[in-house]
Short mmCIF file of C-alpha atoms in Angstrom, two decimals:
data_model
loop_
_atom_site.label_atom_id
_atom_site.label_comp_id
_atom_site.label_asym_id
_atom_site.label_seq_id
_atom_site.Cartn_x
_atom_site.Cartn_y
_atom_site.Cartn_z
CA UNK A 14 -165.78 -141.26 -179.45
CA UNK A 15 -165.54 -137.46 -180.85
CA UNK A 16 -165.82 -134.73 -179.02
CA UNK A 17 -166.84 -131.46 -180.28
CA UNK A 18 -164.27 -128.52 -179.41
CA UNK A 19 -166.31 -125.09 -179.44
CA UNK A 20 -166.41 -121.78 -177.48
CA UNK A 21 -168.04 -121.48 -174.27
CA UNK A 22 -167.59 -121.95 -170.53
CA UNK A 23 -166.09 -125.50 -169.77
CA UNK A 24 -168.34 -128.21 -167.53
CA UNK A 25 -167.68 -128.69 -164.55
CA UNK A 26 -166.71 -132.25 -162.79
CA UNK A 27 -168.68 -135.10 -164.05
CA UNK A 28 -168.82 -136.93 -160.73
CA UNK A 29 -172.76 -137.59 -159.88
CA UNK A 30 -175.12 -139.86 -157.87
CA UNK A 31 -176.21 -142.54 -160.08
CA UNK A 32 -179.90 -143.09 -159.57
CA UNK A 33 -181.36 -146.47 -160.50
CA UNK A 34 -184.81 -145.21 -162.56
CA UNK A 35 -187.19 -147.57 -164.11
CA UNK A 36 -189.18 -144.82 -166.61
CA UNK A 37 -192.69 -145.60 -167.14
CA UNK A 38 -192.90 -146.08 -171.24
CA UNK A 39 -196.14 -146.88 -173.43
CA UNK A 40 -196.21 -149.47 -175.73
CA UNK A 41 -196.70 -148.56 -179.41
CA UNK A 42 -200.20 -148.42 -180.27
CA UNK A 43 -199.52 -146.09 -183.80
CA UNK A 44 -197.69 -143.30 -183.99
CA UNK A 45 -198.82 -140.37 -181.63
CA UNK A 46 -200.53 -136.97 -182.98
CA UNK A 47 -197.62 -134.73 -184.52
CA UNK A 48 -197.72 -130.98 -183.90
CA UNK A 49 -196.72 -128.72 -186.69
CA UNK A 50 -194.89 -125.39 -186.59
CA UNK A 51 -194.05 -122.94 -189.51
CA UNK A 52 -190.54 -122.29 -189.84
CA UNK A 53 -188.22 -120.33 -192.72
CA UNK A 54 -187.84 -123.55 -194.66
CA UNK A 55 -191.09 -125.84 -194.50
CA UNK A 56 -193.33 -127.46 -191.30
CA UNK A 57 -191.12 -128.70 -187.72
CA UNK A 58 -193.40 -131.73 -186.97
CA UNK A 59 -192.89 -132.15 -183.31
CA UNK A 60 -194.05 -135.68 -181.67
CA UNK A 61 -194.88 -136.23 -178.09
CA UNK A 62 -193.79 -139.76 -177.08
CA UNK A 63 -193.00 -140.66 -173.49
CA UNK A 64 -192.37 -138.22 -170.33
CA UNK A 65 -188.84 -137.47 -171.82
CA UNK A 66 -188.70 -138.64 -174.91
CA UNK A 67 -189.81 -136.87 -178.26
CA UNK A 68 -189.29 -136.28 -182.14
CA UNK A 69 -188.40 -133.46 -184.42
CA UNK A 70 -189.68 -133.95 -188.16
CA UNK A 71 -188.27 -130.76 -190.09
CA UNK A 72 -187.86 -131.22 -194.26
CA UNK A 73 -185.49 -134.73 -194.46
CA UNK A 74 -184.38 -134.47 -190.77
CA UNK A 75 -185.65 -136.81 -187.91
CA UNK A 76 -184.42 -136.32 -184.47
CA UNK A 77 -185.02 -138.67 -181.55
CA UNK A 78 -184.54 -136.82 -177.90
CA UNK A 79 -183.86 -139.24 -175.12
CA UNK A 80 -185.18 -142.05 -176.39
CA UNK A 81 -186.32 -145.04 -174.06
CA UNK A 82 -188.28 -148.13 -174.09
CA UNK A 83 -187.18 -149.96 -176.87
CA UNK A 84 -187.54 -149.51 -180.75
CA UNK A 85 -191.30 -150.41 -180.81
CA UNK A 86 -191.93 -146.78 -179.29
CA UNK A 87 -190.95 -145.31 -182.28
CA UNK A 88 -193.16 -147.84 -184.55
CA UNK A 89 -194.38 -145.69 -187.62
CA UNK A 90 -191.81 -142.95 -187.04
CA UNK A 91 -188.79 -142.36 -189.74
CA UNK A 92 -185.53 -143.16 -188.60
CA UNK A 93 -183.40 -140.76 -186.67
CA UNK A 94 -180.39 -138.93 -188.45
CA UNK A 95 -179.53 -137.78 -185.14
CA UNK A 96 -180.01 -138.82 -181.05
CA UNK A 97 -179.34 -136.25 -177.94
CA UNK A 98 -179.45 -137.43 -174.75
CA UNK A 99 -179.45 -135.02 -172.24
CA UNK A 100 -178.43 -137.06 -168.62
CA UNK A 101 -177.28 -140.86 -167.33
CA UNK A 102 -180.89 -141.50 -165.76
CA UNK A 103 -183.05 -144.17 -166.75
CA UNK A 104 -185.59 -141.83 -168.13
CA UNK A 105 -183.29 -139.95 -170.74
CA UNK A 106 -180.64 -142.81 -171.36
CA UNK A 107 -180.95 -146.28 -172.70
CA UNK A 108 -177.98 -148.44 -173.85
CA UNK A 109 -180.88 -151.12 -175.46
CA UNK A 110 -182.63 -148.66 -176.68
CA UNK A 111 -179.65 -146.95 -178.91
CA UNK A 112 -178.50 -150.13 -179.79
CA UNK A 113 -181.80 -150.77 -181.62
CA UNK A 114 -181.93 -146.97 -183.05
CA UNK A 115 -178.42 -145.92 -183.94
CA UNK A 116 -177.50 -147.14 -187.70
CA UNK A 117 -174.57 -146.57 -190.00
CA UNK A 118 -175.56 -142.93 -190.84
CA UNK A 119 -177.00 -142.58 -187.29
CA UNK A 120 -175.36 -138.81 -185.14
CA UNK A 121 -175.55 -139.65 -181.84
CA UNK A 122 -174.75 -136.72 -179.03
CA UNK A 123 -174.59 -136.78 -175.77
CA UNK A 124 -173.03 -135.32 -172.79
CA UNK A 125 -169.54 -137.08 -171.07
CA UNK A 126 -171.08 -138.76 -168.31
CA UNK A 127 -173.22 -140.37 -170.80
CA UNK A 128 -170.69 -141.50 -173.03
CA UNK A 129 -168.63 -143.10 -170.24
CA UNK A 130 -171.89 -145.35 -169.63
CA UNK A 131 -172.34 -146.34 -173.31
CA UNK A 132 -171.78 -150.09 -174.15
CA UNK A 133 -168.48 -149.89 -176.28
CA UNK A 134 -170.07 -149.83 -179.52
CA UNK A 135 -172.13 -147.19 -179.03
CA UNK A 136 -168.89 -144.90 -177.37
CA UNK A 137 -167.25 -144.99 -180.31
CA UNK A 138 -170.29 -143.76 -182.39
CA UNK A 139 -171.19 -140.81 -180.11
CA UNK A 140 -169.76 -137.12 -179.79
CA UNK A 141 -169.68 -135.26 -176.91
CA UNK A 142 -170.79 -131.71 -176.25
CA UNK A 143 -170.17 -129.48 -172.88
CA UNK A 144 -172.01 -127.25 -170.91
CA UNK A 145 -171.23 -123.89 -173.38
CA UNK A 146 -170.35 -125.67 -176.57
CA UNK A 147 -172.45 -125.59 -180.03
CA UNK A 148 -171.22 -127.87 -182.72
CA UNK A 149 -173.11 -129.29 -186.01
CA UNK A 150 -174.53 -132.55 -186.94
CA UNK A 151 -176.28 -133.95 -189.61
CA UNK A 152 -176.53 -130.11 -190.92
CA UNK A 153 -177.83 -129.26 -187.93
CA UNK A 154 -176.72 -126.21 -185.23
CA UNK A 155 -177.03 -127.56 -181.47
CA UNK A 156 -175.93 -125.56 -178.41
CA UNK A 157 -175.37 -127.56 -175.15
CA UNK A 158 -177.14 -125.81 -172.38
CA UNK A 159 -176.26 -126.48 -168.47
CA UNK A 160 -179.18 -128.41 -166.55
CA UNK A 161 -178.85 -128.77 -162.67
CA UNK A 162 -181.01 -128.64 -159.61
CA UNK A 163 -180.25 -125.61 -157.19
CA UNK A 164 -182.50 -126.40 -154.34
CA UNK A 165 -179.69 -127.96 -151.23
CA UNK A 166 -182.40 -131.12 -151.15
CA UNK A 167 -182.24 -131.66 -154.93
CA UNK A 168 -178.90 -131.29 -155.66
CA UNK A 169 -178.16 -134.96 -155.38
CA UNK A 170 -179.95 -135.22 -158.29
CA UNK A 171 -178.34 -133.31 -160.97
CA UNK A 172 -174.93 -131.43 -160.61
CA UNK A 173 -173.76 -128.93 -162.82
CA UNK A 174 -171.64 -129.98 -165.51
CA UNK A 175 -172.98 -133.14 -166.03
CA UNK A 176 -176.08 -133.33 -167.95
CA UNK A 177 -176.94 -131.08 -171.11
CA UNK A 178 -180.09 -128.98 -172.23
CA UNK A 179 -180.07 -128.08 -175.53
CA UNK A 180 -180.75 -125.48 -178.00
CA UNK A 181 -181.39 -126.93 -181.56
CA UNK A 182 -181.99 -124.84 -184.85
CA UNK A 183 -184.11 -125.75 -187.40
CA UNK A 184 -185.55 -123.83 -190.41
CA UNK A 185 -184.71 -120.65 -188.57
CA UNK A 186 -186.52 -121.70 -185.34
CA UNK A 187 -184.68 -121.90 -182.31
CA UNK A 188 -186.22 -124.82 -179.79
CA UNK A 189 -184.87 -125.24 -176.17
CA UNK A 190 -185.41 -128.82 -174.29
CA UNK A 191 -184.65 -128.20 -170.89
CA UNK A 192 -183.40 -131.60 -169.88
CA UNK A 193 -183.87 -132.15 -166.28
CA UNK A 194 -183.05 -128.58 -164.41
CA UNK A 195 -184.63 -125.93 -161.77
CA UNK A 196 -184.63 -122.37 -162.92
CA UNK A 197 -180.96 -121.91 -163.57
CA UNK A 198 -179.28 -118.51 -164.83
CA UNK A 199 -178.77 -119.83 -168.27
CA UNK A 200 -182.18 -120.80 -168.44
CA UNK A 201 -183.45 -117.84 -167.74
CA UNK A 202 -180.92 -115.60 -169.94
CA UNK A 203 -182.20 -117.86 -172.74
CA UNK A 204 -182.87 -115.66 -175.79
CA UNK A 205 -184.76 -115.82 -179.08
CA UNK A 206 -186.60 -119.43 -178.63
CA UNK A 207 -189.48 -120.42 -180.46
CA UNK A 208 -190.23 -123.80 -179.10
CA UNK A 209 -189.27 -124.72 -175.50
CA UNK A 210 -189.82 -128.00 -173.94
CA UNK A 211 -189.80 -127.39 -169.83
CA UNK A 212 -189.59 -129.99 -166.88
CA UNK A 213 -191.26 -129.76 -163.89
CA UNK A 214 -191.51 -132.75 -161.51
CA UNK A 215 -190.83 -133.38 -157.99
CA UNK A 216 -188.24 -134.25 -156.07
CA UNK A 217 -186.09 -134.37 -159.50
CA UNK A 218 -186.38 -131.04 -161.06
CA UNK A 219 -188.90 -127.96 -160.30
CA UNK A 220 -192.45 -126.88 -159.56
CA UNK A 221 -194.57 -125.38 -161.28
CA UNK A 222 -194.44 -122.09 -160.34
CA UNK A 223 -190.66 -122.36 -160.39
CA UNK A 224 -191.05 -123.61 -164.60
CA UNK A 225 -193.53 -120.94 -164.73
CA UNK A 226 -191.65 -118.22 -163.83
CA UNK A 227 -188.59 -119.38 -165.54
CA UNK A 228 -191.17 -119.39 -169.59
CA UNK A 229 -192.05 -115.73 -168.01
CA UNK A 230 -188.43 -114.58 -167.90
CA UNK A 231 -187.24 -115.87 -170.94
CA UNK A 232 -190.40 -115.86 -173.10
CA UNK A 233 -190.42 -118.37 -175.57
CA UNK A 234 -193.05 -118.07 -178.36
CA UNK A 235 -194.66 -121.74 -177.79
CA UNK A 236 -194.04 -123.86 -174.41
CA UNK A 237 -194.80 -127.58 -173.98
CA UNK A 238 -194.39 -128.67 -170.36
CA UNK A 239 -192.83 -132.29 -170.62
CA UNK A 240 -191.41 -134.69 -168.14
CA UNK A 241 -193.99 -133.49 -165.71
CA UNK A 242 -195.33 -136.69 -164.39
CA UNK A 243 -197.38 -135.64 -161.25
CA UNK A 244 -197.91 -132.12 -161.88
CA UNK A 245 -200.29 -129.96 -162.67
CA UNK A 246 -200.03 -128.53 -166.13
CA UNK A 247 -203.20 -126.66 -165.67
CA UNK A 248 -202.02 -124.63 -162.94
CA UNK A 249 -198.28 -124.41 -165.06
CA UNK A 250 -200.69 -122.55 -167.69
CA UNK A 251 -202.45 -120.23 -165.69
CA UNK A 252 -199.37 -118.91 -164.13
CA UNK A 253 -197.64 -118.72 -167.42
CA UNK A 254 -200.73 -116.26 -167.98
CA UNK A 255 -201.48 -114.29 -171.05
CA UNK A 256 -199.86 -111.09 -170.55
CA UNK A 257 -196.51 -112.49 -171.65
CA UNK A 258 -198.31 -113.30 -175.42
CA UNK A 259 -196.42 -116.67 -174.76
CA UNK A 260 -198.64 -119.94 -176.05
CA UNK A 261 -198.76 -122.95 -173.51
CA UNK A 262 -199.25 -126.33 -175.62
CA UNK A 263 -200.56 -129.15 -173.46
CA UNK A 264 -200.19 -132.38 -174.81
CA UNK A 265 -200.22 -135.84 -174.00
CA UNK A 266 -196.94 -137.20 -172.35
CA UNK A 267 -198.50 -139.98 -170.53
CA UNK A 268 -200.99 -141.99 -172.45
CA UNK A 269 -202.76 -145.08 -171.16
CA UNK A 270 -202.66 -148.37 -172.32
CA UNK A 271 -204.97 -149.55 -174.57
CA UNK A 272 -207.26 -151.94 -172.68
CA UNK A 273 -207.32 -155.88 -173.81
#
């Protein structure tokens, strides 16, 4: 197990409720409708998979975020040269799921609390990255952004230090994924991102209006609200508005199975 030594504030204790979640994954039916955006150096294919769970295409790079639900999600996808997993729930983090995804040349990252749940194998394969640290993997810049719940009834949920957002870089485009988080400072003192990929679900994370104001603050240039299983994107959009020039992207995190 590596861990990557960078500047930047230190996390804070790891200690955390462990949930028991069961997430609610799709069975591979080809591979879902890639969105494309321009960057310095060629076309970031991004790929809606699973509440959680997506993939960055950019030039000979394939990322996986928080993948879940077995290898036959990713059916029709290229391998990943790297994994992040951002948190220790169900929905983010699956022992299985790596086992069937990470190969020789495979970068896994993660945050502490994950590592110290990874099956032995898998430990020794990943590196860590803190709350305030940026490091490089398979060519590729990644900052590790806190994620944490601020409400008193959600902080059972996610406590600072443990879980990581991140910031990735690609071709000159800088994309945020939120991980699960409320509208903390360092969200909103965010600068410069092109891409962000915002949570909003209750009890676990925020509302709505909370992600809303949070995309209005720190203005990325294209938003996808993800992990947003029983909200209402719609309204997410309209608050977003149009005054802030910022484009809200709603796609399809939650598709049905194909009936037999």
């Amino acid at each position: 197990m590596k861990t990557i030594i960078s500047s930047g504030v230190s996390a804070l204790g790891l200690a955390a409720l462990v949930l028991s979640w069961v997430p609610l994954v799709h069975c591979a039916v080809g591979v879902p409708t890639a969105d494309s955006i321009a960057t310095e150096d060629g076309a970031l294919k991004i790929v809606p998979i699973n509440h959680a769970t997506l993939a960055l295409e950019w030039k000979d790079r394939t990322i996986y975020v928080d993948p879940v639900g077995g290898a036959k999600v990713f059916q029709g996808l290229p391998k990943p040269d790297l994994i992040l997993v951002t948190d220790i729930h169900g929905d983010h983090f699956s022992n299985e799921t790596l086992a069937e995804l990470v190969g020789p040349n495979t970068k896994l990252l993660c945050p502490a609390a994950v590592a110290d749940q990874m099956t032995p194998d898998l430990r020794k394969s990943a590196t860590i990255l803190t709350n305030g640290q940026t490091g490089e993997l398979a060519g590729i810049k990644i900052e590790a952004i806190p994620m944490y719940n601020l409400t008193p009834e959600r902080l059972k949920f996610h406590n600072k230090g443990r879980g990581n957002g991140y910031v990735v870089t690609l071709g000159g485009k800088r994309i945020y994924l939120s991980g699960d988080t409320e509208d903390i400072p360092e969200m909103l003192a965010l600068k410069d991102i092109d891409v962000a990929f915002v949570c909003m679900n209750l009890p676990y994370t925020m509302t709505v209006e909370q992600a809303a104001r949070a995309v209005r603050a720190f203005k990325p240039r294209v938003v996808y609200p993800y992990h947003y299983r029983g909200s209402d994107v719609n309204k997410f959009k309209e608050l977003v508005g149009t005054d802030a020039v910022i484009e809200v992207r709603l796609r399809e995190w939650y598709p049905k199975a194909p009936s037999r």
